Amino acid sequence: MVYEDLKSKFDQNGYVVIKNFLNEKETKDLKNAGEKLTENVPDDVKTVFVTSQTKQVADDYFIESADKISFFYEKAALDDDGRLLVDASLALNKVGHALHRLHPTFEACTYSDKVINVCRSLGLLKPVVPQSMYIYKNPGIGGEVISHQDSTFLFTVPDSLIGFWIALDDATVENGCLWMIPGSHKTDVHKRFIRNPDKCATSQTILQGTHPEYEQSLYVPLAVEKSSLVLIHGKVVHKSEHNKSQYSRHAYTFHVFDEAISQYSEQNWLQTKVGFKPIYTT
């Protein structure tokens, strides 16, 4: 299957929505796998992930997660002593960053014919996957994701980064859907999130640059039905709000870049010891 005009729409706006990308069983299988992950969180894991802060960046557990299945809590899920304030099934912010290699359900989705068809329609020659995440955005405590560009975290030269964001619940304005600024991918990468070259520093990562304050009127909400795929250019500015509803907004997401034309930065926070597995090679 070839997606007509996919590349032109993607190049124009910096994002594209493909409805009904997965069938009902595929969508359910991914969500069931994500829910199952909440039952197997190691007792000693208490790392919180908050995009509006950088507390997690000095954490070895976060830095070493590229080749593992690691668990990250919502800030509102734990008290100051690390005790759960909510049911364990609702406590996680995300799981990452090697689900696409180490978990058969997520691996099957990531390297599926459907993903291959999208990558070919976008003209990618050797798409490889640096990381993947299951994002929970649970009701009531699912935190905001502040305005950002994905290439801040996964920088390539030239920039060929593309996010695959698959809705496993209906994503609405009320439960924290994505918001995009159309055309914002035509700017530069504003900030870089990199490993700290000072090995003696307290924090293992640093954030370079300044992200502009965009007018809120520029953002467009992407309310999408479950099973939809949202393709996100690495430089497009996007965000999501706090989930204040009673409904979850689970999603499976992973990133690809074209290794045939781009170099992955050695400064990026995420570094793997085993390399990035290609989806295909042309």
XYZ file of C-alpha atoms in Angstrom:
282
model
C 0.000 0.000 0.000
C 1.211 3.480 -0.908
C -0.173 6.530 0.881
C -0.925 9.088 -1.837
C 0.293 12.646 -1.175
C 1.564 11.630 2.274
C 5.006 13.162 1.783
C 3.698 16.442 0.356
C 1.232 16.885 3.242
C 3.917 15.982 5.755
C 6.409 18.407 4.207
C 3.819 21.178 4.199
C 2.494 20.921 7.771
C 5.120 18.933 9.663
C 2.548 16.333 10.698
C -0.047 14.009 9.173
C -2.892 12.000 10.696
C -3.640 8.554 9.244
C -6.974 7.299 10.540
C -7.581 3.593 11.171
C -3.888 2.831 10.863
C -4.302 -0.216 13.080
C -7.212 -2.617 13.144
C -9.198 -3.264 16.307
C -7.169 -6.310 17.362
C -3.813 -4.622 16.829
C -4.934 -1.604 18.842
C -6.257 -3.777 21.655
C -3.117 -5.935 21.727
C -0.891 -2.879 22.163
C -3.043 -1.424 24.924
C -3.244 -4.764 26.723
C 0.555 -5.021 26.552
C 0.906 -1.513 27.957
C -1.464 -2.254 30.810
C 0.393 -5.496 31.538
C 3.621 -3.521 31.938
C 2.148 -1.728 34.961
C 1.994 -5.076 36.782
C 5.739 -5.660 36.515
C 7.376 -2.478 37.771
C 10.408 -3.336 39.939
C 9.911 -2.330 43.583
C 13.109 -0.274 43.671
C 12.151 1.924 40.711
C 10.983 5.374 41.806
C 12.098 7.594 38.916
C 9.662 10.379 38.042
C 9.419 11.850 34.550
C 8.250 15.475 34.306
C 8.823 17.353 31.059
C 8.607 20.763 32.709
C 11.521 19.919 34.990
C 14.931 18.304 34.550
C 15.117 16.292 37.775
C 15.291 13.021 35.881
C 18.361 13.987 33.870
C 20.835 13.208 36.654
C 19.335 9.759 37.129
C 21.434 6.778 35.971
C 18.226 4.843 35.464
C 17.052 7.377 32.866
C 20.428 7.712 31.114
C 20.852 3.941 30.787
C 17.341 3.236 29.475
C 18.182 3.181 25.747
C 18.723 -0.581 25.725
C 16.201 -1.507 28.405
C 12.535 -1.500 29.308
C 12.441 1.157 32.014
C 9.556 2.580 34.028
C 8.877 6.235 34.840
C 6.228 7.534 37.230
C 4.003 10.585 37.149
C 5.019 13.179 39.714
C 1.524 13.132 41.236
C 1.668 9.357 41.699
C 4.315 9.309 44.456
C 4.712 11.086 47.771
C 8.020 12.567 48.916
C 9.103 9.174 50.244
C 8.347 7.359 46.998
C 5.145 5.704 48.172
C 2.292 5.300 45.716
C -0.569 7.756 46.077
C -2.706 6.098 43.395
C -3.356 2.580 42.170
C -0.295 1.076 40.486
C -2.222 0.658 37.236
C -2.604 4.456 37.016
C 0.779 5.586 38.342
C 3.114 5.473 35.337
C 3.950 8.334 33.021
C 5.686 6.129 30.456
C 7.740 3.013 29.771
C 10.767 3.179 27.464
C 13.016 3.213 25.597
C 13.649 -0.192 23.951
C 10.150 -1.668 23.722
C 10.617 -1.939 19.962
C 13.493 -4.395 20.461
C 12.742 -6.156 23.733
C 8.965 -6.618 23.779
C 7.452 -8.842 21.059
C 4.108 -7.011 20.811
C 5.696 -3.589 20.324
C 8.433 -5.001 18.097
C 5.814 -6.552 15.802
C 4.052 -3.208 15.440
C 7.212 -1.168 14.921
C 8.569 -3.396 12.162
C 5.209 -4.215 10.563
C 4.310 -3.955 6.897
C 2.089 -1.000 7.774
C 5.025 0.955 9.152
C 7.185 -0.111 6.208
C 4.562 1.263 3.792
C 4.497 4.614 5.582
C 8.284 4.880 5.584
C 8.455 4.059 1.875
C 5.700 6.581 1.127
C 7.812 9.201 2.909
C 10.790 8.280 0.730
C 12.993 6.946 3.527
C 15.910 4.816 2.342
C 17.122 3.207 5.568
C 14.790 4.074 8.452
C 16.164 3.006 11.825
C 14.501 3.166 15.243
C 16.459 4.839 18.076
C 13.779 4.636 20.762
C 10.188 3.791 21.674
C 7.789 4.604 24.513
C 4.427 3.578 25.880
C 2.772 6.758 27.173
C -0.088 6.460 29.669
C -1.495 9.982 30.225
C -3.734 8.514 32.922
C -6.963 10.192 34.056
C -6.540 12.943 36.613
C -2.759 12.725 36.998
C -1.484 12.525 33.413
C 0.865 15.506 33.298
C 1.342 18.084 30.582
C 4.062 17.762 27.963
C 5.421 21.240 27.441
C 5.977 22.774 24.009
C 8.980 21.147 22.350
C 10.574 19.679 19.220
C 11.500 15.995 19.229
C 14.801 16.768 17.498
C 15.855 18.533 20.692
C 16.323 15.062 22.160
C 17.207 12.943 19.101
C 19.283 15.262 16.914
C 20.408 14.116 13.464
C 22.358 15.861 10.685
C 20.651 16.534 8.379
C 17.381 16.359 10.324
C 15.368 13.323 9.190
C 13.689 12.473 12.492
C 10.039 11.388 12.359
C 7.835 10.414 15.277
C 5.200 7.684 14.928
C 2.495 8.352 17.546
C -0.276 5.730 17.678
C -3.431 6.474 19.654
C -4.620 3.516 21.722
C -7.508 5.513 23.201
C -9.556 8.284 21.654
C -7.440 11.407 22.157
C -9.577 14.447 22.954
C -9.008 18.008 24.082
C -10.298 16.956 27.506
C -7.914 14.036 28.037
C -4.761 15.645 26.654
C -4.550 15.240 22.876
C -1.584 16.544 20.904
C -1.446 20.195 19.852
C 0.674 21.193 16.822
C 1.881 24.411 15.207
C 1.494 23.759 11.464
C 4.591 24.622 9.470
C 6.802 25.115 12.522
C 9.152 22.384 11.298
C 10.516 24.897 8.784
C 12.456 26.607 11.599
C 15.675 25.459 13.251
C 16.048 23.131 16.217
C 15.721 25.581 19.100
C 17.227 23.534 21.934
C 19.531 20.545 22.374
C 19.248 18.025 25.208
C 22.687 16.417 25.386
C 24.984 14.426 27.654
C 27.068 16.668 29.851
C 30.695 16.651 28.621
C 31.766 17.487 32.190
C 31.946 14.031 33.734
C 32.382 15.524 37.197
C 29.158 17.513 37.047
C 26.173 16.599 39.206
C 23.803 16.440 36.234
C 24.635 13.994 33.464
C 22.790 16.046 30.855
C 22.438 19.685 29.903
C 19.869 21.637 27.907
C 21.296 24.131 25.419
C 19.417 26.927 23.670
C 16.095 28.688 24.166
C 12.655 27.586 23.047
C 10.576 30.552 21.778
C 7.308 31.493 23.441
C 4.739 30.816 20.728
C 1.311 32.413 20.679
C -1.260 29.909 21.916
C -3.489 30.746 18.948
C -0.943 29.097 16.646
C -1.538 25.624 18.115
C -4.033 23.266 16.461
C -5.552 20.416 18.527
C -5.292 16.927 17.050
C -8.287 15.096 18.474
C -7.957 11.627 16.926
C -9.730 8.320 17.344
C -7.948 5.271 18.725
C -6.028 3.305 16.081
C -4.955 6.572 14.388
C -1.318 7.269 13.535
C 0.107 10.764 13.868
C 3.380 11.364 12.026
C 5.430 14.130 13.639
C 8.388 15.896 12.013
C 11.352 16.175 14.356
C 11.298 19.971 14.238
C 7.544 20.601 14.436
C 6.553 22.372 17.663
C 3.961 20.434 19.652
C 2.677 19.810 23.173
C -0.116 18.170 25.159
C -2.060 19.362 28.186
C -2.726 17.788 31.569
C -5.345 15.030 31.472
C -8.071 16.408 33.718
C -10.706 13.983 32.448
C -11.837 10.597 33.733
C -10.532 8.833 30.631
C -7.072 7.541 29.790
C -5.113 8.614 26.719
C -2.701 5.764 26.097
C -0.368 5.890 23.101
C 2.520 3.921 21.664
C 5.198 6.047 20.063
C 8.564 5.495 18.446
C 10.952 7.521 16.313
C 12.768 6.801 13.088
C 15.446 8.608 11.161
C 16.992 7.873 7.772
C 20.426 6.430 8.458
C 21.188 6.472 4.738
C 21.366 10.270 4.756
C 21.653 11.354 8.400
C 24.174 11.055 11.210
C 22.890 10.517 14.750
C 24.614 12.914 17.129
C 27.090 11.453 19.614
C 26.019 14.252 21.974
C 22.406 13.045 22.230
C 21.358 11.883 25.687
C 20.139 8.552 24.311
C 23.032 6.322 23.290
C 22.791 2.622 22.548
C 25.420 -0.075 22.923
C 23.881 -2.307 20.248
C 23.081 0.132 17.435
C 19.747 0.969 15.823
C 17.856 -1.764 14.013
C 16.629 -0.725 10.546
C 13.022 -1.182 9.518
C 14.352 -2.047 6.069
C 17.332 -1.263 3.867
C 16.825 -0.120 0.303
